[in-house]
Amino acid sequence: MFGGSPLNRLSWLRSSPAFLNGIIASPKSRWILFNAGQPLLLTKPDSPNGSLAFLSTPQVRPFLGEEPFFNQGQTAGSVVPTGQESHFTEAVRHNGQPIVFLGLHESTTNGHGALPSSDFSSKSTDAESVIAKIDGTPYFSMDVADLDVNEEEMNKSFKETGAIKDGEKLGWGDPRALMTTMSSFDGAVYAEARSMTDWNWRNKFCPGCGSKQYSLWGGWKLACSSLLPWADNSNRKPCPSGKGLHNYAHPRTDCVVIMCAVDQTGEKILLGRSRKFPMKFYSALAGFIEPGETFEAAVRREMWEEAGVSVWDVTYHSGQPWPYPANLMCGFYCRADSGKQVRVDLDNELVDARWYTREEIRGVLGMREGTRLDYRRITEMERREMEGKKEEMERRRRRRRGYRMSAKEKEKEKEATTNAVEEPPFRVPPTTAIAGVLIRDWAEERVKFPPVEVGQSVGVANL
Ligand SMILES: [Zn+2]
């Protein structure tokens, strides 16, 4: 989930206003809108949870501001004058909300279109006919939080433009609720869109001098407005971002290592329980990689800090973009000695960490409720569990006092036992999260871990 981007991002065309202004007008273009990080969802009578809404350019036109959308000159409606073009005006957009060009989903029959940048250089007069021939769906996104959109008025306007039919509704939704229902295509486009719009929306001011920042490169760069050719910089110190190589702000990707330790026998796995997790939930350990660290060093440090465990043989498994807001989860296995004591008191991030056998993990994976991570369901399960505990305590109290149940009460208790959903002894993440994949792949022996001597490295051959 969230990985395997299906789009050709055409990054070499992000600096071309001829390309961006052309393709944004394409009737095939589709948009994902956000409001403070919440995506626009389309709900229909038969799908009340909703799905990601993909709108056309005419449908989102009220949010886009004045044309030109890219290559904006100093005054609204003007373009960058000849002679003032520079690195700081490449597809400049300083009026209106930042727009992100996500990429092109090319038709599978024709494969990759080459689209060399020379087709869209200022000397080319035929950008329009090149765009008309592009085979595929261009994707854009933007966050409209700063436009203070009224949801009711928005739906009225969408109804008028034919974006929604009777009984359908567009509204801002909880992005995490989508996890279980989103297709892998939607998930991958959504992950890119969410991280990019979030970054554009939150970074409004230059970190060097506090001036406003503006958007370049179809939403992929931000620069300080003191660097615009028409900026009035009299009576002020030059912005430090104008010096040397640090001229732009680029989108962030924050690397997180996430890992499972497998013990020397290969038959046990170490999982931890954060204090933020719902009841009975155990997962892989994780932490941000710090400056000056390799992946391997970060895995070793985090395992020691969180569980007091020394590990060896750190091996990469796979990665997952996690757009909350811009993480890249890097999944690893490592080996550790399960005979040594586990301790969670060093950095106190976990409330518990323990070794589970393959049999225990397989048992939980085989249960319907074992990998449910729908928060509404979890709350319901927790409520049932609390109620069950309360009832059990009440029964014990009554028994101690010599209370004898009536036939009716006995019948009720029997009925409750029969109807009870089988509760797992603990829960692990579903495979929509990389932690769930790491746990499953070990449990089902998709990745082999032969027994090793404690501390003895077997290199990467064990993957
Ligand atoms: Zn600045």
mmCIF file of C-alpha atoms and ligand atoms in Angstrom, residues 206 208-211 224 226 239 241, ligand 1:
data_model
loop_
_atom_site.group_PDB
_atom_site.id
_atom_site.type_symbol
_atom_site.label_atom_id
_atom_site.label_comp_id
_atom_site.label_asym_id
_atom_site.label_seq_id
_atom_site.Cartn_x
_atom_site.Cartn_y
_atom_site.Cartn_z
ATOM 1 C CA CYS A 206 11.410 31.354 4.023
ATOM 2 C CA GLY A 208 16.340 31.959 6.039
ATOM 3 C CA CYS A 209 14.659 35.371 6.362
ATOM 4 C CA GLY A 210 10.943 34.952 7.028
ATOM 5 C CA SER A 211 9.784 36.418 3.657
ATOM 6 C CA CYS A 224 12.167 32.946 -1.064
ATOM 7 C CA SER A 226 13.213 38.128 -2.123
ATOM 8 C CA CYS A 239 18.382 36.434 2.348
ATOM 9 C CA SER A 241 18.981 31.296 0.937
HETATM 10 ZN ZN ZN B 1 14.473 34.351 2.427
#
